[in-house]
Structures are given as C-alpha cells and as structure tokens.
PDB file of C-alpha atoms in Angstrom:
ATOM      1  CA  MET A   1     -38.067 164.375 -22.466  1.00  0.00           C
ATOM      2  CA  CYS A   2     -39.116 164.935 -18.840  1.00  0.00           C
ATOM      3  CA  GLY A   3     -38.064 162.663 -16.035  1.00  0.00           C
ATOM      4  CA  ILE A   4     -39.667 160.878 -13.473  1.00  0.00           C
ATOM      5  CA  ILE A   5     -37.789 160.073  -9.741  1.00  0.00           C
ATOM      6  CA  GLY A   6     -39.554 158.741  -6.254  1.00  0.00           C
ATOM      7  CA  PHE A   7     -39.171 156.824  -3.285  1.00  0.00           C
ATOM      8  CA  ILE A   8     -41.869 155.273  -0.857  1.00  0.00           C
ATOM      9  CA  GLY A   9     -40.698 153.237   2.532  1.00  0.00           C
ATOM     10  CA  SER A  10     -38.569 154.521   5.128  1.00  0.00           C
ATOM     11  CA  PRO A  11     -35.601 156.738   4.332  1.00  0.00           C
ATOM     12  CA  ASN A  12     -32.356 155.991   5.833  1.00  0.00           C
ATOM     13  CA  LYS A  13     -30.206 158.717   7.574  1.00  0.00           C
ATOM     14  CA  GLY A  14     -29.031 161.303   5.415  1.00  0.00           C
ATOM     15  CA  PHE A  15     -31.606 160.841   2.355  1.00  0.00           C
ATOM     16  CA  ASN A  16     -33.024 164.212   2.391  1.00  0.00           C
ATOM     17  CA  SER A  17     -29.675 165.667   1.178  1.00  0.00           C
ATOM     18  CA  ARG A  18     -29.501 162.786  -1.303  1.00  0.00           C
ATOM     19  CA  TRP A  19     -32.829 162.622  -2.872  1.00  0.00           C
ATOM     20  CA  ASN A  20     -32.151 166.897  -3.737  1.00  0.00           C
ATOM     21  CA  GLU A  21     -28.993 165.879  -5.697  1.00  0.00           C
ATOM     22  CA  ALA A  22     -30.577 162.905  -7.009  1.00  0.00           C
ATOM     23  CA  GLN A  23     -33.274 165.421  -8.464  1.00  0.00           C
ATOM     24  CA  SER A  24     -30.917 167.918  -9.642  1.00  0.00           C
ATOM     25  CA  PHE A  25     -29.001 165.071 -12.064  1.00  0.00           C
ATOM     26  CA  GLN A  26     -32.408 164.914 -13.764  1.00  0.00           C
ATOM     27  CA  TYR A  27     -32.826 168.708 -14.247  1.00  0.00           C
ATOM     28  CA  HIS A  28     -31.379 168.509 -18.108  1.00  0.00           C
ATOM     29  CA  ARG A  29     -34.566 166.161 -18.936  1.00  0.00           C
ATOM     30  CA  GLY A  30     -37.078 168.741 -17.832  1.00  0.00           C
ATOM     31  CA  PRO A  31     -35.998 172.490 -18.039  1.00  0.00           C
ATOM     32  CA  ASP A  32     -39.843 173.664 -18.022  1.00  0.00           C
ATOM     33  CA  ASN A  33     -40.404 172.959 -14.465  1.00  0.00           C
ATOM     34  CA  GLN A  34     -39.299 171.052 -11.759  1.00  0.00           C
ATOM     35  CA  SER A  35     -41.745 169.668  -9.380  1.00  0.00           C
ATOM     36  CA  GLU A  36     -41.775 167.719  -5.994  1.00  0.00           C
ATOM     37  CA  MET A  37     -44.077 166.629  -3.315  1.00  0.00           C
ATOM     38  CA  ALA A  38     -43.606 164.603   0.059  1.00  0.00           C
ATOM     39  CA  LEU A  39     -46.343 162.735   2.119  1.00  0.00           C
ATOM     40  CA  LYS A  40     -46.969 160.358   4.817  1.00  0.00           C
ATOM     41  CA  TYR A  41     -49.054 156.845   3.936  1.00  0.00           C
ATOM     42  CA  ASN A  42     -49.163 154.993   7.092  1.00  0.00           C
ATOM     43  CA  LYS A  43     -46.147 154.170   8.451  1.00  0.00           C
ATOM     44  CA  HIS A  44     -44.379 154.794   4.686  1.00  0.00           C
ATOM     45  CA  GLN A  45     -43.228 158.446   2.800  1.00  0.00           C
ATOM     46  CA  LEU A  46     -43.625 159.049   0.027  1.00  0.00           C
ATOM     47  CA  PHE A  47     -41.417 161.214  -2.111  1.00  0.00           C
ATOM     48  CA  LEU A  48     -42.229 162.288  -5.939  1.00  0.00           C
ATOM     49  CA  GLY A  49     -40.426 164.444  -8.058  1.00  0.00           C
ATOM     50  CA  PHE A  50     -40.488 165.460 -11.618  1.00  0.00           C
ATOM     51  CA  GLN A  51     -38.615 167.423 -14.271  1.00  0.00           C
ATOM     52  CA  ARG A  52     -40.792 168.587 -17.040  1.00  0.00           C
ATOM     53  CA  LEU A  53     -39.893 169.282 -20.846  1.00  0.00           C
ATOM     54  CA  SER A  54     -43.446 170.664 -22.175  1.00  0.00           C
ATOM     55  CA  ILE A  55     -44.912 169.127 -25.112  1.00  0.00           C
ATOM     56  CA  ILE A  56     -48.353 168.858 -24.875  1.00  0.00           C
ATOM     57  CA  ASP A  57     -50.663 171.687 -23.110  1.00  0.00           C
ATOM     58  CA  LEU A  58     -47.936 174.302 -21.293  1.00  0.00           C
ATOM     59  CA  ASN A  59     -50.212 175.766 -18.605  1.00  0.00           C
ATOM     60  CA  SER A  60     -48.881 174.916 -15.023  1.00  0.00           C
ATOM     61  CA  ASN A  61     -52.156 173.488 -14.203  1.00  0.00           C
ATOM     62  CA  ALA A  62     -50.931 170.487 -16.416  1.00  0.00           C
ATOM     63  CA  ASN A  63     -47.117 169.888 -14.248  1.00  0.00           C
ATOM     64  CA  GLN A  64     -46.837 166.668 -11.973  1.00  0.00           C
ATOM     65  CA  PRO A  65     -46.761 164.707  -9.691  1.00  0.00           C
ATOM     66  CA  MET A  66     -50.782 165.012 -10.810  1.00  0.00           C
ATOM     67  CA  VAL A  67     -53.025 164.068  -7.732  1.00  0.00           C
ATOM     68  CA  SER A  68     -56.631 163.191  -8.410  1.00  0.00           C
ATOM     69  CA  LYS A  69     -59.630 165.484  -7.114  1.00  0.00           C
ATOM     70  CA  ASN A  70     -60.183 162.641  -3.536  1.00  0.00           C
ATOM     71  CA  ASP A  71     -56.426 162.696  -2.952  1.00  0.00           C
ATOM     72  CA  GLU A  72     -56.699 159.213  -3.214  1.00  0.00           C
ATOM     73  CA  SER A  73     -54.540 158.623  -6.521  1.00  0.00           C
ATOM     74  CA  ILE A  74     -51.066 159.874  -7.662  1.00  0.00           C
ATOM     75  CA  ILE A  75     -49.139 160.029 -11.069  1.00  0.00           C
ATOM     76  CA  VAL A  76     -45.614 160.947 -12.127  1.00  0.00           C
ATOM     77  CA  PHE A  77     -45.186 160.294 -16.300  1.00  0.00           C
ATOM     78  CA  ASN A  78     -42.593 160.533 -18.630  1.00  0.00           C
ATOM     79  CA  GLY A  79     -43.340 160.146 -22.309  1.00  0.00           C
ATOM     80  CA  GLU A  80     -46.085 161.352 -24.606  1.00  0.00           C
ATOM     81  CA  ILE A  81     -49.971 159.568 -25.137  1.00  0.00           C
ATOM     82  CA  TYR A  82     -50.110 160.327 -29.358  1.00  0.00           C
ATOM     83  CA  ASN A  83     -54.038 159.261 -29.000  1.00  0.00           C
ATOM     84  CA  TYR A  84     -54.600 161.306 -26.297  1.00  0.00           C
ATOM     85  CA  ILE A  85     -57.443 163.114 -27.931  1.00  0.00           C
ATOM     86  CA  GLU A  86     -59.488 159.972 -28.970  1.00  0.00           C
ATOM     87  CA  LEU A  87     -59.096 158.642 -25.807  1.00  0.00           C
ATOM     88  CA  LYS A  88     -60.685 161.403 -23.624  1.00  0.00           C
ATOM     89  CA  LYS A  89     -63.537 161.667 -25.978  1.00  0.00           C
ATOM     90  CA  GLU A  90     -64.084 157.901 -24.801  1.00  0.00           C
ATOM     91  CA  LEU A  91     -63.619 158.951 -21.320  1.00  0.00           C
ATOM     92  CA  ILE A  92     -66.291 161.838 -21.437  1.00  0.00           C
ATOM     93  CA  LEU A  93     -68.742 159.381 -22.707  1.00  0.00           C
ATOM     94  CA  LYS A  94     -67.932 157.639 -19.699  1.00  0.00           C
ATOM     95  CA  GLY A  95     -68.675 160.672 -17.343  1.00  0.00           C
ATOM     96  CA  CYS A  96     -64.930 161.656 -16.654  1.00  0.00           C
ATOM     97  CA  THR A  97     -64.063 165.421 -16.819  1.00  0.00           C
ATOM     98  CA  PHE A  98     -61.005 167.255 -17.533  1.00  0.00           C
ATOM     99  CA  LYS A  99     -59.580 170.618 -15.958  1.00  0.00           C
ATOM    100  CA  THR A 100     -56.438 170.644 -18.636  1.00  0.00           C
ATOM    101  CA  ASN A 101     -55.590 169.682 -22.370  1.00  0.00           C
ATOM    102  CA  SER A 102     -52.688 167.629 -20.979  1.00  0.00           C
ATOM    103  CA  ASP A 103     -52.099 163.916 -22.397  1.00  0.00           C
ATOM    104  CA  THR A 104     -50.975 163.477 -18.769  1.00  0.00           C
ATOM    105  CA  GLU A 105     -54.369 164.243 -17.527  1.00  0.00           C
ATOM    106  CA  VAL A 106     -55.828 161.713 -20.147  1.00  0.00           C
ATOM    107  CA  LEU A 107     -53.469 158.666 -19.083  1.00  0.00           C
ATOM    108  CA  PHE A 108     -54.000 159.602 -15.329  1.00  0.00           C
ATOM    109  CA  GLU A 109     -57.821 159.203 -15.953  1.00  0.00           C
ATOM    110  CA  ALA A 110     -57.541 156.301 -18.088  1.00  0.00           C
ATOM    111  CA  VAL A 111     -55.332 154.094 -15.482  1.00  0.00           C
ATOM    112  CA  ARG A 112     -58.293 155.263 -12.797  1.00  0.00           C
ATOM    113  CA  TYR A 113     -61.544 154.223 -14.706  1.00  0.00           C
ATOM    114  CA  TRP A 114     -60.081 151.125 -16.618  1.00  0.00           C
ATOM    115  CA  GLY A 115     -57.068 150.140 -14.402  1.00  0.00           C
ATOM    116  CA  PRO A 116     -53.416 150.062 -15.334  1.00  0.00           C
ATOM    117  CA  GLU A 117     -53.397 146.868 -17.431  1.00  0.00           C
ATOM    118  CA  LYS A 118     -56.664 147.394 -19.437  1.00  0.00           C
ATOM    119  CA  ALA A 119     -55.535 151.290 -19.852  1.00  0.00           C
ATOM    120  CA  CYS A 120     -52.262 150.450 -21.188  1.00  0.00           C
ATOM    121  CA  SER A 121     -53.222 148.183 -23.825  1.00  0.00           C
ATOM    122  CA  LYS A 122     -55.297 151.164 -25.348  1.00  0.00           C
ATOM    123  CA  LEU A 123     -52.779 154.069 -25.454  1.00  0.00           C
ATOM    124  CA  ASN A 124     -50.478 154.572 -28.781  1.00  0.00           C
ATOM    125  CA  GLY A 125     -47.491 156.039 -27.027  1.00  0.00           C
ATOM    126  CA  MET A 126     -44.135 155.871 -25.237  1.00  0.00           C
ATOM    127  CA  TRP A 127     -44.081 156.298 -21.793  1.00  0.00           C
ATOM    128  CA  ALA A 128     -42.624 155.244 -17.957  1.00  0.00           C
ATOM    129  CA  PHE A 129     -45.206 155.909 -15.491  1.00  0.00           C
ATOM    130  CA  ALA A 130     -45.677 155.645 -11.424  1.00  0.00           C
ATOM    131  CA  PHE A 131     -49.404 155.375 -10.659  1.00  0.00           C
ATOM    132  CA  PHE A 132     -49.907 155.522  -6.521  1.00  0.00           C
ATOM    133  CA  ASP A 133     -53.418 153.901  -6.051  1.00  0.00           C
ATOM    134  CA  LEU A 134     -53.462 155.257  -1.733  1.00  0.00           C
ATOM    135  CA  LYS A 135     -56.937 153.990  -1.662  1.00  0.00           C
ATOM    136  CA  SER A 136     -55.879 150.190  -2.005  1.00  0.00           C
ATOM    137  CA  GLY A 137     -52.105 150.614  -0.996  1.00  0.00           C
ATOM    138  CA  SER A 138     -50.986 149.949  -4.319  1.00  0.00           C
ATOM    139  CA  MET A 139     -47.997 150.980  -6.979  1.00  0.00           C
ATOM    140  CA  PHE A 140     -47.971 150.608 -10.655  1.00  0.00           C
ATOM    141  CA  LEU A 141     -44.943 150.798 -12.363  1.00  0.00           C
ATOM    142  CA  SER A 142     -45.422 150.719 -16.255  1.00  0.00           C
ATOM    143  CA  ARG A 143     -43.108 151.276 -19.283  1.00  0.00           C
ATOM    144  CA  ASP A 144     -44.402 151.336 -23.430  1.00  0.00           C
ATOM    145  CA  ARG A 145     -44.494 148.289 -25.337  1.00  0.00           C
ATOM    146  CA  PHE A 146     -41.118 148.362 -26.625  1.00  0.00           C
ATOM    147  CA  GLY A 147     -39.340 150.182 -23.778  1.00  0.00           C
ATOM    148  CA  LYS A 148     -38.117 153.691 -25.397  1.00  0.00           C
ATOM    149  CA  LYS A 149     -38.791 155.230 -22.106  1.00  0.00           C
ATOM    150  CA  PRO A 150     -36.679 154.115 -19.431  1.00  0.00           C
ATOM    151  CA  LEU A 151     -37.533 153.349 -15.985  1.00  0.00           C
ATOM    152  CA  TYR A 152     -34.795 151.909 -13.125  1.00  0.00           C
ATOM    153  CA  TYR A 153     -35.726 150.409  -9.915  1.00  0.00           C
ATOM    154  CA  TYR A 154     -34.424 149.002  -6.517  1.00  0.00           C
ATOM    155  CA  LEU A 155     -36.225 147.237  -3.860  1.00  0.00           C
ATOM    156  CA  SER A 156     -34.639 147.114  -0.524  1.00  0.00           C
ATOM    157  CA  ASN A 157     -35.293 146.729   3.250  1.00  0.00           C
ATOM    158  CA  GLU A 158     -35.891 150.255   3.310  1.00  0.00           C
ATOM    159  CA  GLY A 159     -38.426 150.690   0.257  1.00  0.00           C
ATOM    160  CA  LEU A 160     -38.742 151.474  -3.516  1.00  0.00           C
ATOM    161  CA  TYR A 161     -36.454 153.463  -5.318  1.00  0.00           C
ATOM    162  CA  PHE A 162     -37.316 154.461  -9.092  1.00  0.00           C
ATOM    163  CA  ALA A 163     -35.958 156.971 -11.438  1.00  0.00           C
ATOM    164  CA  SER A 164     -35.724 157.670 -15.243  1.00  0.00           C
ATOM    165  CA  GLU A 165     -31.901 157.592 -14.894  1.00  0.00           C
ATOM    166  CA  ALA A 166     -29.542 155.492 -13.000  1.00  0.00           C
ATOM    167  CA  LYS A 167     -27.276 157.472 -11.851  1.00  0.00           C
ATOM    168  CA  SER A 168     -30.230 159.798 -10.208  1.00  0.00           C
ATOM    169  CA  LEU A 169     -31.152 156.410  -9.039  1.00  0.00           C
ATOM    170  CA  LEU A 170     -27.979 155.405  -7.070  1.00  0.00           C
ATOM    171  CA  GLN A 171     -27.342 158.786  -5.527  1.00  0.00           C
ATOM    172  CA  MET A 172     -30.789 158.577  -4.037  1.00  0.00           C
ATOM    173  CA  ILE A 173     -29.784 155.136  -2.538  1.00  0.00           C
ATOM    174  CA  GLY A 174     -26.520 156.176  -1.438  1.00  0.00           C
ATOM    175  CA  LYS A 175     -24.532 153.210  -1.224  1.00  0.00           C
ATOM    176  CA  LYS A 176     -22.499 150.456  -3.681  1.00  0.00           C
ATOM    177  CA  PHE A 177     -23.682 147.585  -5.729  1.00  0.00           C
ATOM    178  CA  SER A 178     -21.743 144.678  -6.766  1.00  0.00           C
ATOM    179  CA  LEU A 179     -20.823 144.639 -10.750  1.00  0.00           C
ATOM    180  CA  ASN A 180     -22.938 142.633 -12.487  1.00  0.00           C
ATOM    181  CA  TYR A 181     -20.290 140.585 -14.972  1.00  0.00           C
ATOM    182  CA  GLN A 182     -22.825 139.055 -17.120  1.00  0.00           C
ATOM    183  CA  VAL A 183     -23.954 142.255 -18.190  1.00  0.00           C
ATOM    184  CA  ILE A 184     -20.864 143.831 -18.799  1.00  0.00           C
ATOM    185  CA  GLY A 185     -19.323 141.063 -20.785  1.00  0.00           C
ATOM    186  CA  GLU A 186     -22.055 141.098 -22.968  1.00  0.00           C
ATOM    187  CA  PHE A 187     -21.529 144.986 -23.500  1.00  0.00           C
ATOM    188  CA  LEU A 188     -18.006 144.644 -24.044  1.00  0.00           C
ATOM    189  CA  LEU A 189     -16.944 141.461 -25.531  1.00  0.00           C
ATOM    190  CA  GLN A 190     -19.916 140.552 -27.827  1.00  0.00           C
ATOM    191  CA  SER A 191     -20.498 144.339 -28.687  1.00  0.00           C
ATOM    192  CA  GLN A 192     -24.602 143.831 -27.771  1.00  0.00           C
ATOM    193  CA  LEU A 193     -26.926 146.425 -26.183  1.00  0.00           C
ATOM    194  CA  ASN A 194     -28.039 145.689 -23.194  1.00  0.00           C
ATOM    195  CA  THR A 195     -31.731 143.618 -23.862  1.00  0.00           C
ATOM    196  CA  THR A 196     -32.847 142.396 -20.475  1.00  0.00           C
ATOM    197  CA  ASN A 197     -33.964 143.939 -17.772  1.00  0.00           C
ATOM    198  CA  ALA A 198     -30.661 143.463 -15.835  1.00  0.00           C
ATOM    199  CA  PHE A 199     -27.803 146.546 -15.442  1.00  0.00           C
ATOM    200  CA  PHE A 200     -24.356 146.753 -14.617  1.00  0.00           C
ATOM    201  CA  LEU A 201     -24.794 146.658 -11.254  1.00  0.00           C
ATOM    202  CA  GLU A 202     -26.244 143.805  -9.409  1.00  0.00           C
ATOM    203  CA  ASP A 203     -30.061 144.148  -7.920  1.00  0.00           C
ATOM    204  CA  ILE A 204     -30.720 147.150 -10.282  1.00  0.00           C
ATOM    205  CA  TYR A 205     -33.315 146.144 -12.627  1.00  0.00           C
ATOM    206  CA  GLN A 206     -35.770 147.996 -15.462  1.00  0.00           C
ATOM    207  CA  ILE A 207     -39.251 147.928 -15.494  1.00  0.00           C
ATOM    208  CA  PRO A 208     -39.451 145.230 -18.443  1.00  0.00           C
ATOM    209  CA  ALA A 209     -40.969 146.582 -22.082  1.00  0.00           C
ATOM    210  CA  ASN A 210     -44.727 146.390 -22.297  1.00  0.00           C
ATOM    211  CA  SER A 211     -45.153 145.793 -18.819  1.00  0.00           C
ATOM    212  CA  ILE A 212     -46.595 146.463 -15.395  1.00  0.00           C
ATOM    213  CA  ILE A 213     -45.093 145.671 -12.260  1.00  0.00           C
ATOM    214  CA  ARG A 214     -47.983 146.119  -8.650  1.00  0.00           C
ATOM    215  CA  PHE A 215     -46.282 146.343  -5.834  1.00  0.00           C
ATOM    216  CA  SER A 216     -47.896 146.971  -2.498  1.00  0.00           C
ATOM    217  CA  PHE A 217     -47.468 149.428   0.302  1.00  0.00           C
ATOM    218  CA  SER A 218     -50.110 148.491   2.449  1.00  0.00           C
ATOM    219  CA  ASP A 219     -47.769 147.352   4.942  1.00  0.00           C
ATOM    220  CA  ASN A 220     -44.363 146.549   3.822  1.00  0.00           C
ATOM    221  CA  ILE A 221     -42.950 147.085   0.407  1.00  0.00           C
ATOM    222  CA  THR A 222     -43.231 143.755  -1.844  1.00  0.00           C
ATOM    223  CA  LYS A 223     -43.427 143.304  -5.265  1.00  0.00           C
ATOM    224  CA  GLN A 224     -46.945 141.606  -6.284  1.00  0.00           C
ATOM    225  CA  GLU A 225     -47.132 140.910  -9.761  1.00  0.00           C
ATOM    226  CA  LEU A 226     -45.759 141.603 -13.420  1.00  0.00           C
ATOM    227  CA  MET A 227     -48.608 142.003 -15.793  1.00  0.00           C
ATOM    228  CA  GLN A 228     -48.061 142.010 -19.526  1.00  0.00           C
ATOM    229  CA  TYR A 229     -50.587 143.845 -21.191  1.00  0.00           C
ATOM    230  CA  TRP A 230     -49.464 142.884 -24.690  1.00  0.00           C
ATOM    231  CA  ASP A 231     -47.253 141.060 -26.913  1.00  0.00           C
ATOM    232  CA  PHE A 232     -45.748 140.791 -30.290  1.00  0.00           C
ATOM    233  CA  PRO A 233     -48.500 139.542 -32.645  1.00  0.00           C
ATOM    234  CA  ASN A 234     -47.620 135.711 -33.358  1.00  0.00           C
ATOM    235  CA  LYS A 235     -48.315 134.768 -36.350  1.00  0.00           C
ATOM    236  CA  GLU A 236     -47.662 135.072 -39.866  1.00  0.00           C
ATOM    237  CA  SER A 237     -49.407 136.251 -43.220  1.00  0.00           C
ATOM    238  CA  ASP A 238     -49.898 134.005 -46.260  1.00  0.00           C
ATOM    239  CA  GLU A 239     -50.491 137.605 -48.018  1.00  0.00           C
ATOM    240  CA  LYS A 240     -48.534 138.200 -51.311  1.00  0.00           C
ATOM    241  CA  MET A 241     -47.282 141.618 -51.606  1.00  0.00           C
ATOM    242  CA  SER A 242     -49.658 143.759 -53.356  1.00  0.00           C
ATOM    243  CA  ASN A 243     -50.989 147.520 -53.774  1.00  0.00           C
ATOM    244  CA  ASN A 244     -53.474 146.654 -51.611  1.00  0.00           C
ATOM    245  CA  LEU A 245     -51.087 145.516 -48.672  1.00  0.00           C
ATOM    246  CA  MET A 246     -48.784 148.234 -49.605  1.00  0.00           C
ATOM    247  CA  GLN A 247     -51.730 150.546 -49.656  1.00  0.00           C
ATOM    248  CA  THR A 248     -52.831 149.371 -46.117  1.00  0.00           C
ATOM    249  CA  VAL A 249     -49.087 149.722 -44.634  1.00  0.00           C
ATOM    250  CA  ARG A 250     -48.952 153.460 -46.249  1.00  0.00           C
ATOM    251  CA  LYS A 251     -51.706 154.341 -44.808  1.00  0.00           C
ATOM    252  CA  LYS A 252     -50.924 153.253 -41.222  1.00  0.00           C
ATOM    253  CA  PHE A 253     -47.466 154.849 -41.620  1.00  0.00           C
ATOM    254  CA  PHE A 254     -49.054 158.186 -42.230  1.00  0.00           C
ATOM    255  CA  ASP A 255     -51.252 157.740 -39.748  1.00  0.00           C
ATOM    256  CA  ALA A 256     -48.412 156.881 -37.099  1.00  0.00           C
ATOM    257  CA  VAL A 257     -46.513 160.109 -38.163  1.00  0.00           C
ATOM    258  CA  ASN A 258     -49.818 162.493 -38.217  1.00  0.00           C
ATOM    259  CA  LEU A 259     -50.173 161.434 -34.655  1.00  0.00           C
ATOM    260  CA  ARG A 260     -47.064 162.339 -33.372  1.00  0.00           C
ATOM    261  CA  LEU A 261     -46.836 165.424 -34.977  1.00  0.00           C
ATOM    262  CA  ARG A 262     -49.314 166.866 -32.493  1.00  0.00           C
ATOM    263  CA  SER A 263     -47.825 169.407 -30.035  1.00  0.00           C
ATOM    264  CA  ASP A 264     -48.088 172.632 -28.599  1.00  0.00           C
ATOM    265  CA  VAL A 265     -44.222 173.167 -29.361  1.00  0.00           C
ATOM    266  CA  PRO A 266     -42.223 173.732 -32.718  1.00  0.00           C
ATOM    267  CA  VAL A 267     -41.750 170.025 -33.975  1.00  0.00           C
ATOM    268  CA  GLY A 268     -38.713 168.863 -35.292  1.00  0.00           C
ATOM    269  CA  ILE A 269     -37.031 165.815 -37.121  1.00  0.00           C
ATOM    270  CA  LEU A 270     -33.351 164.566 -36.681  1.00  0.00           C
ATOM    271  CA  LEU A 271     -32.959 163.687 -40.804  1.00  0.00           C
ATOM    272  CA  SER A 272     -29.786 161.222 -41.328  1.00  0.00           C
ATOM    273  CA  GLY A 273     -30.265 160.267 -44.712  1.00  0.00           C
ATOM    274  CA  GLY A 274     -31.384 157.122 -43.713  1.00  0.00           C
ATOM    275  CA  ILE A 275     -34.463 154.748 -44.713  1.00  0.00           C
ATOM    276  CA  ASP A 276     -36.251 155.552 -41.342  1.00  0.00           C
ATOM    277  CA  SER A 277     -35.911 159.490 -40.857  1.00  0.00           C
ATOM    278  CA  SER A 278     -35.891 160.140 -44.722  1.00  0.00           C
ATOM    279  CA  SER A 279     -39.300 157.904 -44.698  1.00  0.00           C
ATOM    280  CA  ILE A 280     -40.625 159.875 -41.651  1.00  0.00           C
ATOM    281  CA  ALA A 281     -39.886 163.421 -43.402  1.00  0.00           C
ATOM    282  CA  SER A 282     -41.436 162.620 -46.622  1.00  0.00           C
ATOM    283  CA  ALA A 283     -44.767 161.408 -44.770  1.00  0.00           C
ATOM    284  CA  VAL A 284     -44.613 164.876 -43.169  1.00  0.00           C
ATOM    285  CA  LYS A 285     -44.301 166.422 -46.538  1.00  0.00           C
ATOM    286  CA  HIS A 286     -47.368 164.212 -48.091  1.00  0.00           C
ATOM    287  CA  LEU A 287     -49.388 165.467 -44.968  1.00  0.00           C
ATOM    288  CA  ASN A 288     -48.620 168.920 -46.210  1.00  0.00           C
ATOM    289  CA  ASN A 289     -47.297 170.210 -42.965  1.00  0.00           C
ATOM    290  CA  TYR A 290     -44.571 172.608 -43.341  1.00  0.00           C
ATOM    291  CA  ASP A 291     -43.819 174.240 -39.957  1.00  0.00           C
ATOM    292  CA  VAL A 292     -41.656 170.875 -39.105  1.00  0.00           C
ATOM    293  CA  LYS A 293     -37.616 172.012 -38.727  1.00  0.00           C
ATOM    294  CA  LEU A 294     -35.082 169.814 -39.853  1.00  0.00           C
ATOM    295  CA  PHE A 295     -31.941 168.917 -38.020  1.00  0.00           C
ATOM    296  CA  SER A 296     -29.005 167.004 -38.892  1.00  0.00           C
ATOM    297  CA  ALA A 297     -25.397 165.514 -37.076  1.00  0.00           C
ATOM    298  CA  ILE A 298     -22.586 165.777 -39.583  1.00  0.00           C
ATOM    299  CA  GLU A 299     -18.866 164.655 -39.252  1.00  0.00           C
ATOM    300  CA  ASN A 300     -16.125 165.867 -41.043  1.00  0.00           C
ATOM    301  CA  ASN A 301     -14.596 162.360 -41.187  1.00  0.00           C
ATOM    302  CA  PRO A 302     -15.682 160.758 -44.013  1.00  0.00           C
ATOM    303  CA  GLN A 303     -15.916 157.241 -42.686  1.00  0.00           C
ATOM    304  CA  TYR A 304     -18.946 158.542 -40.550  1.00  0.00           C
ATOM    305  CA  ASP A 305     -20.295 161.855 -42.387  1.00  0.00           C
ATOM    306  CA  GLU A 306     -23.843 161.187 -43.923  1.00  0.00           C
ATOM    307  CA  SER A 307     -24.155 164.807 -45.575  1.00  0.00           C
ATOM    308  CA  PRO A 308     -24.485 163.413 -49.242  1.00  0.00           C
ATOM    309  CA  TYR A 309     -27.450 161.219 -47.873  1.00  0.00           C
ATOM    310  CA  ILE A 310     -28.996 164.272 -46.015  1.00  0.00           C
ATOM    311  CA  ASP A 311     -28.274 166.886 -48.591  1.00  0.00           C
ATOM    312  CA  VAL A 312     -30.009 164.404 -51.189  1.00  0.00           C
ATOM    313  CA  MET A 313     -33.349 164.352 -48.753  1.00  0.00           C
ATOM    314  CA  ALA A 314     -32.984 168.042 -48.483  1.00  0.00           C
ATOM    315  CA  ASN A 315     -32.977 168.811 -51.727  1.00  0.00           C
ATOM    316  CA  TYR A 316     -36.270 166.553 -52.555  1.00  0.00           C
ATOM    317  CA  LEU A 317     -38.091 167.687 -49.482  1.00  0.00           C
ATOM    318  CA  ASN A 318     -37.368 171.449 -50.594  1.00  0.00           C
ATOM    319  CA  LYS A 319     -36.259 172.630 -47.088  1.00  0.00           C
ATOM    320  CA  ASP A 320     -33.152 174.081 -45.473  1.00  0.00           C
ATOM    321  CA  VAL A 321     -31.653 171.367 -42.894  1.00  0.00           C
ATOM    322  CA  LYS A 322     -29.937 172.967 -39.633  1.00  0.00           C
ATOM    323  CA  LYS A 323     -26.476 171.181 -39.687  1.00  0.00           C
ATOM    324  CA  LEU A 324     -24.405 170.347 -36.016  1.00  0.00           C
ATOM    325  CA  ASP A 325     -20.654 169.695 -37.068  1.00  0.00           C
ATOM    326  CA  LEU A 326     -19.730 167.401 -34.271  1.00  0.00           C
ATOM    327  CA  SER A 327     -15.977 167.634 -35.457  1.00  0.00           C
ATOM    328  CA  LEU A 328     -15.963 171.380 -33.658  1.00  0.00           C
TER     329      LEU A 328
END
C-alpha cells in the first residue's frame, strides 16, 4: 500500500511536532520501512516522508525518498508500476543506469528522462507520486488513470501540503476547515461516493485521476498548470461480438493479470465469488500460477454472506480459501 507525505514552504509554529504526528498516522500503510528527509531550497523548507510496504525489490536501497545521483531531483511514490521491466529495458537502451531492481527507480528515471507527462503516458500501473526538480524549482503531483491511489493536497500562504490520507494532511496543517456541504450532501442524501476532486472540508482537494499538477517553488509556492496525460477513448466500435473479438479481450485480460503477479513477496487474491475476483482467480489458474493464496471475508448474516459463491469457485479452482469471519 505505502504512504507518502510532504510539505514545502515556510512552516508555521509547532510544525515539527505536527509533522511527526502526521507521519505516525500513516505507519499502517508501510510497516516495512519509515523514512524521511528535510532540506532547504532557497527560502523554502522541504519535508518528505515515506511509509513502505515492500513488494518489488525488498532491498533497503529501494527505500524512499529516492534522490538522483546529482542531487537535482527527488521522488516519493505510492503504488506499483506493472510494466517496470519493459520500461527499464527501454531506458537502458537510452543510456540510463540503475542501482536497484525496484519499480520506484524505473519510475524515477522515466520521469527524469521523458518528463512527467510523457512518462505517465507510458506507465501501466497505479500510482500517486511527488517529483521535485530542484534545478528548475518545479514540483509535480500525479495520480494514475483511474485514481486508484489517493493523494490529497492543500495550498496556502505557508506552502504546499500533501499526503496519502486526509487525516495525515489535516494533522500536518494544524487548523480547522469549514465543511463542504455539497460533498457531504451528495454522500449522505444521494448515497453517492465522492466522485469529484473536492473533499468533505473546504480547500482540501485530491489530485485528479489521469492528471499531473505542476507547482513552482522557485519563489512563492504557486500552482502553475494541470496536465492530463490520458483520457477515456472516445470512439465506438461497429465490430460485432465474434470469436476474434472474444480472443482479443481474453488475451488482454490474461496479460493484465500476468503483469500484476510480478512480486518479490507472496501474492494473494481476495475472492468474493463475484464476477471480477472469480475471473482474476480463474486467469491465475489458466496461467499455471499455483503459489497465489486465496482469502475471503465472510459474514454469518445470510443477507451479506457470499460463502456459497466462494465455495463454488474454490471447488472449481481446487484451492483452499482462508476465510475471515467478520461477524466474530
């Protein structure tokens, strides 16, 4: 899961204690390593924190924040880049060198070589990252295409705050905010998830999905531009359902599952017995990967319990499922 947190600007009174507390709020996101760094850039102070859940390259050299050889750029990154092996080969051909086997370093070199917008368009994965270009005084915050990884931010006269969790962000800021009644109303009265970039509190925002926001910190901290590196394909196909089309979808689905099995730690699937998780588990079986573990959450209330469907899939897959009873 991992967590990232940071601030750049002129911290107000009591910031250091709030900073430490804010980081502790995210420790559950990364039990394998907690790191931080602080430095001064012109009149600004930069604080970066990272909570790591190790999945790719368990070596400590892959810990973050990650700093370039010439100390001109820094990155903190939450997520996983599934096609990092292919991107690494491409970057090596371009003359880039690597000292780790991590997807973090591949992302870092990709952003440094191609720039954030082109690099993000090449990524297959889920991410939220903060990239600092100390040479130009620019900072980039980015989220993946569908916004799977969270990234909240707040820009004030003091500077720019960002974090993987809103509660960490609020602790770091140390002030009260007015309620955003529009967001709250949609959530409570219309049973809608928060599908906008606004938050329950005024002036707190999320980085939009499939986007990058560039901030300048060469002088005052200012929001410069929003770049959208991808959008939903806006075209319809007249191709009717056919064996060829079904085989194309099947291959793409299996390829997607296979990429997500890349890991230096054991992989598990949360099996609900529904179409999505059952399809993924079936694809794993087709790929002859027998090491993947199956987990399920069950409930003794028949209104919510999915055990019958889970058992059908477990029998089909010929695998044991470790069940967690939520009613206990």
